[in-house]
Short mmCIF file of C-alpha atoms in Angstrom, two decimals:
data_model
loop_
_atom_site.label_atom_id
_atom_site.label_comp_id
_atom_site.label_asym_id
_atom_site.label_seq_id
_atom_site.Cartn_x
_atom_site.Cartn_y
_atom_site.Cartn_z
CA UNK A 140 108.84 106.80 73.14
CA UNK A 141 109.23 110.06 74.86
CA UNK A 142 106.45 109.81 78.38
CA UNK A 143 106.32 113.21 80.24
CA UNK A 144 105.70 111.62 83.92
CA UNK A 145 103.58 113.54 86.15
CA UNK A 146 103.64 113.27 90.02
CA UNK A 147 102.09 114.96 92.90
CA UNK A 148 105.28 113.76 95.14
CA UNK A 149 108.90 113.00 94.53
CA UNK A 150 108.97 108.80 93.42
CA UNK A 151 110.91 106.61 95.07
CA UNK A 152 110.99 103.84 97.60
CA UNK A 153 108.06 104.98 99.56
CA UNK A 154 106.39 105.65 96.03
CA UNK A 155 106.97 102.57 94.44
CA UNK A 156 104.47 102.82 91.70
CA UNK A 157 105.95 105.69 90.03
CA UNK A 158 109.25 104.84 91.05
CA UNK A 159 109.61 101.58 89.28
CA UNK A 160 107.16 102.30 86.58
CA UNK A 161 109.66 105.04 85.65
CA UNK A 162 112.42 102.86 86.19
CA UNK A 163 111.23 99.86 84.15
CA UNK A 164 110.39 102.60 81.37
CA UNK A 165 113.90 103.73 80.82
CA UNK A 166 115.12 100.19 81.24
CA UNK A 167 113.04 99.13 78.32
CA UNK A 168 114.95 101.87 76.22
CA UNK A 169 111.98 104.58 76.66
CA UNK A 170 113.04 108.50 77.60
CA UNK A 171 111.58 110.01 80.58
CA UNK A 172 110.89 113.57 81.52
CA UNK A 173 109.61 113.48 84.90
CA UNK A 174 107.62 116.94 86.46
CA UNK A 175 107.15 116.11 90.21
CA UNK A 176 105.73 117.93 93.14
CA UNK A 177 108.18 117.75 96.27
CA UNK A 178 106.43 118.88 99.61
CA UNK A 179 108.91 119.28 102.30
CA UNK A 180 111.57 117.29 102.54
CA UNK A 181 110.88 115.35 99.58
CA UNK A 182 113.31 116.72 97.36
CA UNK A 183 116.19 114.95 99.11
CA UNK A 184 114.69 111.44 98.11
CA UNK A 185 114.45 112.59 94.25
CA UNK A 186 118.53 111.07 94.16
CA UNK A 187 117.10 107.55 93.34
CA UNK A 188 114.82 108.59 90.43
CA UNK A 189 117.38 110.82 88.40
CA UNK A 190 119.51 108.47 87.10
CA UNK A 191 116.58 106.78 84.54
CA UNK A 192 115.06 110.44 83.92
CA UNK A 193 116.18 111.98 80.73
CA UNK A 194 115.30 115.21 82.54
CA UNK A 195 114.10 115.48 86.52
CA UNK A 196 112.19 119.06 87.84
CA UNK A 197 110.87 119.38 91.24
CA UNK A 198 108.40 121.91 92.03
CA UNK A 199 108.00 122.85 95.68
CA UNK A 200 105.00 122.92 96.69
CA UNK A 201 104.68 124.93 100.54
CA UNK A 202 102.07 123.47 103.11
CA UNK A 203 100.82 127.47 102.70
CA UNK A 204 100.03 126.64 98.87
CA UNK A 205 98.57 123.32 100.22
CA UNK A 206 95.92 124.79 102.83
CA UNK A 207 95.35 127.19 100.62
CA UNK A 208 94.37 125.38 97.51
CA UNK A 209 92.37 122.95 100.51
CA UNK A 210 90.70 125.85 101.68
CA UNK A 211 89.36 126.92 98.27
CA UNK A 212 88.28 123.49 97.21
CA UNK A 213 85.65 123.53 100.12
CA UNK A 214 83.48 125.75 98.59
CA UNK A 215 83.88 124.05 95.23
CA UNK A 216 82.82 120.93 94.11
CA UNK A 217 86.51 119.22 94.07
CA UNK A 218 87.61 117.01 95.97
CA UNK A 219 90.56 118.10 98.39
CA UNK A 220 93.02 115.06 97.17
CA UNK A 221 92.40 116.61 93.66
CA UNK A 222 92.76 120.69 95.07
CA UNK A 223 95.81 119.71 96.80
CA UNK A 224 98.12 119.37 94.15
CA UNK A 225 96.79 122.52 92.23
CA UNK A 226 100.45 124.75 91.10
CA UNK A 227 100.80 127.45 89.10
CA UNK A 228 104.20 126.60 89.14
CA UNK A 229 103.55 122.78 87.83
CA UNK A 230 102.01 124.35 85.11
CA UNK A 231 104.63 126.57 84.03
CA UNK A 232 106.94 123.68 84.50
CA UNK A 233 105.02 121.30 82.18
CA UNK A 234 104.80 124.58 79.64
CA UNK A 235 108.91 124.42 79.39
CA UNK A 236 108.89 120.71 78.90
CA UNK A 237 106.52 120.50 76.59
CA UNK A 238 108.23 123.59 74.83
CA UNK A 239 111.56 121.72 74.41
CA UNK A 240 110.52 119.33 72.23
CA UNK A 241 108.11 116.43 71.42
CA UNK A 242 106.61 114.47 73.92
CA UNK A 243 104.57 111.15 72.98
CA UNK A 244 102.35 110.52 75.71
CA UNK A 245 101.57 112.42 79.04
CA UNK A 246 101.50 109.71 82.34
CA UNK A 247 99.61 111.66 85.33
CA UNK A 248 99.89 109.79 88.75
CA UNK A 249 96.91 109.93 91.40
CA UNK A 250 94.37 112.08 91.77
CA UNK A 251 96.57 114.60 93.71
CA UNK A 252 97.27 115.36 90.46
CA UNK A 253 94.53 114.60 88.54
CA UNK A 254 93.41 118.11 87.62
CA UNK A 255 97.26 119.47 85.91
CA UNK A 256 96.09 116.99 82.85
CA UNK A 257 93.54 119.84 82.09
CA UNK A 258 96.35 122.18 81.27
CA UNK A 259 97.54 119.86 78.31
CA UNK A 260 96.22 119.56 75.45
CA UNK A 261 96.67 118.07 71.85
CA UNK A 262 98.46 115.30 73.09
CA UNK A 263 97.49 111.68 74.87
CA UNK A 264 97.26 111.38 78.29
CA UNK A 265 96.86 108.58 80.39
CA UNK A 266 96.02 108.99 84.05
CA UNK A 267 96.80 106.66 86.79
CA UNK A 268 94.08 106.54 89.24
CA UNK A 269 95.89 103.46 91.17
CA UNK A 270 92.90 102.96 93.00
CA UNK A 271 89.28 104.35 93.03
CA UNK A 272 89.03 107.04 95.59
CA UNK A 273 85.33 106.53 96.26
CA UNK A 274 85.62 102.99 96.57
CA UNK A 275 87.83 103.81 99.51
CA UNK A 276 85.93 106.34 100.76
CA UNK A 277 82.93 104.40 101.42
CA UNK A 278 84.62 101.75 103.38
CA UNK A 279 86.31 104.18 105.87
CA UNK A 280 83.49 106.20 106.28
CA UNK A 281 81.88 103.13 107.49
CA UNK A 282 85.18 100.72 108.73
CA UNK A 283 87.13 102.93 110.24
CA UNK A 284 88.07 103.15 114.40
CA UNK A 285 88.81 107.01 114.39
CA UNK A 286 86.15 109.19 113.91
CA UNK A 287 87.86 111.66 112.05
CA UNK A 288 88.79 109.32 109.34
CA UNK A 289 85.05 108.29 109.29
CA UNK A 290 83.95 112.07 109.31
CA UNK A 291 86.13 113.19 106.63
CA UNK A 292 85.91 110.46 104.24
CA UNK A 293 81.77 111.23 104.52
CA UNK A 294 83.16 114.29 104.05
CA UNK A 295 84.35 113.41 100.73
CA UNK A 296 82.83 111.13 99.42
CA UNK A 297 79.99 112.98 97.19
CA UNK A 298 82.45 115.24 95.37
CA UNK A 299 85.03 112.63 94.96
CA UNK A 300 82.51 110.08 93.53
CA UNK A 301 81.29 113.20 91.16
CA UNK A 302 84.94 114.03 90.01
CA UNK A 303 86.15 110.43 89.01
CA UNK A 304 83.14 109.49 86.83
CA UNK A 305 84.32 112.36 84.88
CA UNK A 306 87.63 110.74 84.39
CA UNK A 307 87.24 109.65 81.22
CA UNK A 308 86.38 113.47 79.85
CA UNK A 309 89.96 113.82 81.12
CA UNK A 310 91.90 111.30 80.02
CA UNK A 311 92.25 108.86 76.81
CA UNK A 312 93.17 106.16 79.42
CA UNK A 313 92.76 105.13 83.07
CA UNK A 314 94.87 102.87 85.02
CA UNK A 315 93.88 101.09 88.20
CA UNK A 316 95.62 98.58 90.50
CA UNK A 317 92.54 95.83 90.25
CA UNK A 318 89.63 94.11 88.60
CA UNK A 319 87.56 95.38 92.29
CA UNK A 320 88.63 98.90 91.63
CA UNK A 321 88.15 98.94 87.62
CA UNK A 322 84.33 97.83 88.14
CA UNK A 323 83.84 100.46 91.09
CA UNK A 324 84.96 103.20 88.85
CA UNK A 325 82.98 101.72 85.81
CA UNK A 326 79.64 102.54 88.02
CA UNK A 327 80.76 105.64 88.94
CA UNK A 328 81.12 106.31 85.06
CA UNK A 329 77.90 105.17 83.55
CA UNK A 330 75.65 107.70 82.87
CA UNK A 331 78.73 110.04 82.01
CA UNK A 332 78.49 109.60 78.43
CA UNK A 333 81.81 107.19 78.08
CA UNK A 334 80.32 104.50 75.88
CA UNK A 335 83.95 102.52 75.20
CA UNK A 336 84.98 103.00 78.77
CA UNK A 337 85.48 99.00 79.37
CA UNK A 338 88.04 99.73 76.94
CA UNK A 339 89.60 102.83 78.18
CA UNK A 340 89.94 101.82 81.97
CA UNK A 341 92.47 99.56 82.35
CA UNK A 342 93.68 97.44 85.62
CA UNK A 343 97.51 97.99 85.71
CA UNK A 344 98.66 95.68 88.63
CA UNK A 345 101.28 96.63 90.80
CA UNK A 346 104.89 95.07 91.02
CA UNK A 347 108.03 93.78 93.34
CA UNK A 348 111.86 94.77 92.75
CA UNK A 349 112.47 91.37 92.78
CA UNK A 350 116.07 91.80 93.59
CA UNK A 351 115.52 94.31 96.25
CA UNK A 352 112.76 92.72 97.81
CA UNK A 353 114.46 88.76 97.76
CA UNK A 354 115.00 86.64 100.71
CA UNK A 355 118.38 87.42 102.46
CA UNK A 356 120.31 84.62 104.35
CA UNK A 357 119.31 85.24 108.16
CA UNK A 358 117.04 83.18 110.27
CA UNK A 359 114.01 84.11 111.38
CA UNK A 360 113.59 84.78 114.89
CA UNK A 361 110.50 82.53 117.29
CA UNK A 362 107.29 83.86 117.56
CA UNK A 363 107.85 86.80 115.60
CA UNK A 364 104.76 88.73 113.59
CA UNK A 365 105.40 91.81 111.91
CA UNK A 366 103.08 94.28 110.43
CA UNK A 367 104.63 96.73 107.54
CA UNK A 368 103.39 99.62 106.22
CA UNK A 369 102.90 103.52 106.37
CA UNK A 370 101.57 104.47 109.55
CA UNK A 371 100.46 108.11 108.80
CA UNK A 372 97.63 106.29 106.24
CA UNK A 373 94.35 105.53 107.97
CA UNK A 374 93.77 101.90 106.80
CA UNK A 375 97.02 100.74 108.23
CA UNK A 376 96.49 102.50 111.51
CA UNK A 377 92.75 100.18 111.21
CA UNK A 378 94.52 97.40 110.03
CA UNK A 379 97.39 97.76 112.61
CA UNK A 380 95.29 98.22 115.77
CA UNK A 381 92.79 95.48 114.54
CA UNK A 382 95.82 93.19 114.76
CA UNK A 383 96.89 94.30 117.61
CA UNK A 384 93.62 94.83 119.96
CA UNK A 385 91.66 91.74 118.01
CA UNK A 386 94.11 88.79 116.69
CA UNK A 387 97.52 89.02 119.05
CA UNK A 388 95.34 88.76 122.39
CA UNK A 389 94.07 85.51 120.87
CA UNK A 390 97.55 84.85 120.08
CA UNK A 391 98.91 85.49 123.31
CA UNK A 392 96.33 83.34 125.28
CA UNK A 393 98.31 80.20 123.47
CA UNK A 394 101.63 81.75 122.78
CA UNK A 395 102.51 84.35 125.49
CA UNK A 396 105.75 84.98 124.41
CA UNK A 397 104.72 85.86 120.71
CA UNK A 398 106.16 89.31 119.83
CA UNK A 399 104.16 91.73 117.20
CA UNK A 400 106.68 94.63 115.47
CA UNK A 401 104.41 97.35 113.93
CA UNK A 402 106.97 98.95 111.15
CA UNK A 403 106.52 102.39 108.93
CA UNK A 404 107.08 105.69 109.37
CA UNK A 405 104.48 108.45 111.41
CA UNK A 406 102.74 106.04 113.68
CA UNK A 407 99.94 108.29 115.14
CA UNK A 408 99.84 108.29 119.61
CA UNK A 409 97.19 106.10 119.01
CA UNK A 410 100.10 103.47 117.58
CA UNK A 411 102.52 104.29 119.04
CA UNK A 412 100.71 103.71 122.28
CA UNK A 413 100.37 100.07 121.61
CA UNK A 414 104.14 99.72 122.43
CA UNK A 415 103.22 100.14 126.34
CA UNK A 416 102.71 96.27 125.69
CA UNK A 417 106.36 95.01 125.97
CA UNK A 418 105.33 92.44 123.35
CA UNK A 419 104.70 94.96 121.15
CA UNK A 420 107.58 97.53 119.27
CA UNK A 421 106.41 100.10 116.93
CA UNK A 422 109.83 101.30 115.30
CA UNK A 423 108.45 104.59 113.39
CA UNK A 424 110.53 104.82 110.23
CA UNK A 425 112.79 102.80 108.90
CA UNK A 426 115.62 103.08 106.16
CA UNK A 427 114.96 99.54 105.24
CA UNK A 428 111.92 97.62 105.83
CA UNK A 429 113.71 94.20 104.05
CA UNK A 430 115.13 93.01 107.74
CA UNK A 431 112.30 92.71 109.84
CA UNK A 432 110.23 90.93 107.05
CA UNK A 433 113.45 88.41 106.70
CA UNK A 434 113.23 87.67 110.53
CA UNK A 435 109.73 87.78 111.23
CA UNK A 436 108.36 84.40 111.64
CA UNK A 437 105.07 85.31 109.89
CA UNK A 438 104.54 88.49 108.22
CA UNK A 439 100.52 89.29 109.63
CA UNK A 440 98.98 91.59 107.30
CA UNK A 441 95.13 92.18 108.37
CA UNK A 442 93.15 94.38 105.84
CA UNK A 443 90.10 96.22 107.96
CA UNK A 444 89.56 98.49 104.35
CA UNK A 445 90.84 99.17 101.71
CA UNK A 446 91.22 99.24 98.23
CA UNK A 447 93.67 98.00 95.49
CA UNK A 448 96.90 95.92 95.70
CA UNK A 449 98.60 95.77 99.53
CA UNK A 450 102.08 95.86 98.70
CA UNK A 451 102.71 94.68 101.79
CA UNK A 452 100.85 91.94 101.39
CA UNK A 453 103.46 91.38 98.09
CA UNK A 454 106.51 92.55 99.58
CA UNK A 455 106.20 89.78 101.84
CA UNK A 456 105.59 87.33 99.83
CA UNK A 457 108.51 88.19 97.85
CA UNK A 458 110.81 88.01 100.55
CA UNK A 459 109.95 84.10 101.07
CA UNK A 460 107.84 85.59 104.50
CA UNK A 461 104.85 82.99 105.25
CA UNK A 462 101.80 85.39 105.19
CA UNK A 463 98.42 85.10 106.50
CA UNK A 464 95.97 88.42 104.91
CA UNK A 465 92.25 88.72 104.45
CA UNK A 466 90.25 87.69 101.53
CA UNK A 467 90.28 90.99 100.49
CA UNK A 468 93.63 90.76 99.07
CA UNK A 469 92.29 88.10 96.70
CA UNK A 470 90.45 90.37 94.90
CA UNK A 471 93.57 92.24 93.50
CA UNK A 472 95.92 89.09 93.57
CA UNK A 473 95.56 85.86 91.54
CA UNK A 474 96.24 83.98 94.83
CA UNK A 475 95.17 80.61 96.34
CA UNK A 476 94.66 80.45 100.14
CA UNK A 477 96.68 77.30 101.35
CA UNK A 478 98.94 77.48 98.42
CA UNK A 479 100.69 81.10 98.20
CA UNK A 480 99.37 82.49 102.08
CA UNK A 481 96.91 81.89 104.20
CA UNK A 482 93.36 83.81 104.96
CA UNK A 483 91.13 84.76 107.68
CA UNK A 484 88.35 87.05 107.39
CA UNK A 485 87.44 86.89 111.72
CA UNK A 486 89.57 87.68 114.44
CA UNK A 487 89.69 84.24 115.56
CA UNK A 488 90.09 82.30 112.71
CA UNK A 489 93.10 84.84 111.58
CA UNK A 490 94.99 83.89 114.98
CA UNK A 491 94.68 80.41 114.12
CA UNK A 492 96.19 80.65 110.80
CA UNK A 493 98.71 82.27 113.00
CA UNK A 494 99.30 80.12 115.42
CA UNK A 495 99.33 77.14 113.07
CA UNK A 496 102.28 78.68 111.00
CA UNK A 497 104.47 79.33 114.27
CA UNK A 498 103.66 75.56 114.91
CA UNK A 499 104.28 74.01 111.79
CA UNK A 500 108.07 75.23 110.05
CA UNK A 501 107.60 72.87 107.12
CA UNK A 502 104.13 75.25 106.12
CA UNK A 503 105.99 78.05 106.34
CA UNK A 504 109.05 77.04 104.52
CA UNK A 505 106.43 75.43 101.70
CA UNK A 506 104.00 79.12 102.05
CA UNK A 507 107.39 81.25 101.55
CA UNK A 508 108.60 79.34 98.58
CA UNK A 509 105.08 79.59 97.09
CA UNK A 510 104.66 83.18 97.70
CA UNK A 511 107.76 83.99 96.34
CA UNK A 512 107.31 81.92 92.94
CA UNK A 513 103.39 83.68 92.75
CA UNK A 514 105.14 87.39 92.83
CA UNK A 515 108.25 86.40 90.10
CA UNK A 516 105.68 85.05 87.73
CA UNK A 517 103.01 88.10 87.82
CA UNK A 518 104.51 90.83 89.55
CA UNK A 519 107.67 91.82 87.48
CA UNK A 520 107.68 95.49 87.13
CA UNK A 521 109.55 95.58 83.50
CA UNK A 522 106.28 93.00 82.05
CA UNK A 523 104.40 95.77 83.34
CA UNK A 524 106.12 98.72 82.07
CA UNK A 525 106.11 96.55 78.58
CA UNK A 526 101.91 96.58 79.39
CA UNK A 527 102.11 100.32 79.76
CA UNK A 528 103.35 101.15 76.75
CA UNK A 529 100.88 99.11 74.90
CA UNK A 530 98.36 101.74 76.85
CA UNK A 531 100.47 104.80 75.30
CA UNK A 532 99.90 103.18 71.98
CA UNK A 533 95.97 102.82 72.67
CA UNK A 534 95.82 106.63 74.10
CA UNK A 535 97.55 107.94 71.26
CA UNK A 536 95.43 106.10 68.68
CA UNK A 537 92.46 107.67 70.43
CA UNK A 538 94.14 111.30 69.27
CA UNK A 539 92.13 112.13 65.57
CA UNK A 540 93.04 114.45 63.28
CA UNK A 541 90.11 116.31 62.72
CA UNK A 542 91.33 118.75 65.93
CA UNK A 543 89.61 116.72 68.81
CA UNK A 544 90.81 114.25 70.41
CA UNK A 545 88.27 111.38 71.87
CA UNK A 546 87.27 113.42 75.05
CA UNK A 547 85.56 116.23 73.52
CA UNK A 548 88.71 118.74 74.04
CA UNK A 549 90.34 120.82 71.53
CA UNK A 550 93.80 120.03 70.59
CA UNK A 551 96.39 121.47 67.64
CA UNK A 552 96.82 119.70 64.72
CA UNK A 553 100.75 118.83 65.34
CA UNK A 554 100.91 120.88 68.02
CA UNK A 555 101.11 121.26 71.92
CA UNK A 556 98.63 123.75 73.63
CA UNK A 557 98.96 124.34 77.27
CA UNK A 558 95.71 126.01 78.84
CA UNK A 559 96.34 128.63 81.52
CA UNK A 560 93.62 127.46 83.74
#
């Protein structure tokens, strides 16, 4: 099968979905074309994604094309994740891929780039929402400490709910990351004339590179918690100062030597300003995230909002770390509470999960084997890749030959049409 991969930024570590959903692809014997966005810097990281593309093209995309396309979606009724990754040049770069020969499916990644699938036509296309937008939306505008956050997610919230109940006039298939997100986006679709879509939204969970992300033969240091994640996002900045403001001074009253390590790139001042605490080190980024999770004592991942799988929450687990999350992540993980991590849904009750796994070693060592054992068995990225295809097959089946396809669009019989909206 030949997938043309579409991304509104350059996969790889950072962007681990696309990254090893790519990878797993061409594993599996699949050929890859991959058309990706690069903002910035981000072409230097495209190294680690070549080597399992049949063919690679980055597009830069200049933060004057981004306000721009931002500035225009204000007045319009799109939302400005969806304007952002608007390119005349993505087009014309998905016109000489699609001109080179055939292409079997079309894979579109988040709703940065949700709006290039209009320019294809005549062929399936599966979009992969990851999460649902809205769903997220809601809870910031509601959850979150900085007002901006709250302001702009009110902000967009109306449009954004609008745009992905049309998904499905879009797209033969949509992906999400969990059963929570799948029903949020059903709601937001009823009423939008998809009768089958139960069928054609699909929860696509996220995986681990197990053999990246495996535990590595160092001990992990006393009273240790550490707190992964990208800290230019605005749940982990809620997440991250909940821990810090909320659960570690409960920690500290029994433990006063416990140490918290907030690590991912672009803390904001309000972050980085935790570290006046001397208990407290925010490292900014990282090349490898794998060492502090291998010598934290407990790997504390709070979730304030949020939507979807935490990868964190996974990573961790992978690595044999003993965790202790919210019940939120239950929602997107077949996980048991006492078995695979532990869960605390108050401030309190999350520092004593805490402070009972710094007590007790044998929990932990029993937690981290657990965890570990939970990810192998349902988060191996190649099973999922093998899932994905069976998707491309139920997209393309949804392409007729009487020169529609099942979204009301027109297509070519045998053919490739690329719009030049």
């Amino acid at each position: 099968m030949h997938v043309l991969f579409v991304t509104p930024y350059v996969p790889s570590l950072i962007r681990v979905r696309p990254y090893n959903l790519v990878r797993s692809l061409a594993q599996l014997g699949h050929s890859v074309t991959l058309v990706a966005l690069a903002v910035g810097d981000e072409a230097s990281q495209a190294d680690g994604i070549r080597p399992y593309c049949h063919r690679c093209e980055l597009v830069a995309q200049r933060p004057r094309q981004i306000v721009g396309n931002l500035t225009s979606a204000l007045t319009q009724r799109v939302p400005l994740q969806a304007a952002y990754g608007h390119s005349r040049h993505m087009i014309d770069a998905l016109r000489r891929v699609l001109r080179s020969g055939p292409v079997d499916v079309v894979h579109v990644e988040h709703l940065r780039a949700a709006m290039l699938g209009d320019a294809l036509t005549g062929i399936p296309r599966v979009f992969d929402s990851v999460d649902c937008i809205s769903l997220l939306l809601e809870r910031a505008a509601s959850a979150s400490p900085q007002i901006g956050s709250r302001l702009m997610a009110r902000l967009e919230l109306g449009r954004t709910r609008s745009f992905e109940g049309r998904l499905l006039e879009r797209y033969q298939r949509v992906l999400v990351t969990s059963v929570e997100d799948r029903q949020a986006l059903l709601a937001l679709m009823d009423g939008h004339g998809a009768v089958d879509a139960p069928d054609r939204l699909v929860v696509l969970p996220n995986g681990v590179d197990l053999d990246y992300f495996a535990p590595l033969p160092v001990s992990r240091e006393e009273e240790t918690l550490v707190y992964t994640g990208k800290m230019s996002y605005h749940a982990n900045v809620a997440s991250a100062l909940y821990l810090a403001r909320e659960v570690m001074p409960r920690v500290w009253w029994r433990r006063p030597k416990a140490s918290l390590w907030i690590v991912g790139k672009d803390p904001p001042p309000v972050i980085r300003a935790l570290a006046t605490d001397p208990r407290v080190t925010v490292t900014g980024y990282v090349p490898d995230m794998r060492p502090y999770l291998a010598r934290a004592t407990v790997a504390a991942c709070p979730i304030s909002y949020g939507v979807g799988i935490q990868n964190k929450v996974l990573e961790a687990m992978a690595m044999g770390a003993p965790v202790v999350t919210s019940p939120r992540a239950q929602m997107a993980l077949g996980v048991t509470s006492g078995t695979h991590l532990l869960m605390a849904d108050r401030p309190d009750t999350f520092a004593e999960e805490v402070l009972r796994l710094l007590s007790d070693a044998a929990l932990r060592a029993c937690l981290g084997d657990a965890g570990r054992r939970y990810v192998v068995d349902n988060h191996y990225w190649p099973t999922i890749a093998g899932r994905l295809t069976g998707v491309y097959a139920e997209a393309a089946s949804c392409m007729g030959d009487s020169g529609r396809d099942s979204v009301g669009q027109k297509t070519v019989k045998r053919g490739i049409r690329v719009d030049n909206t």
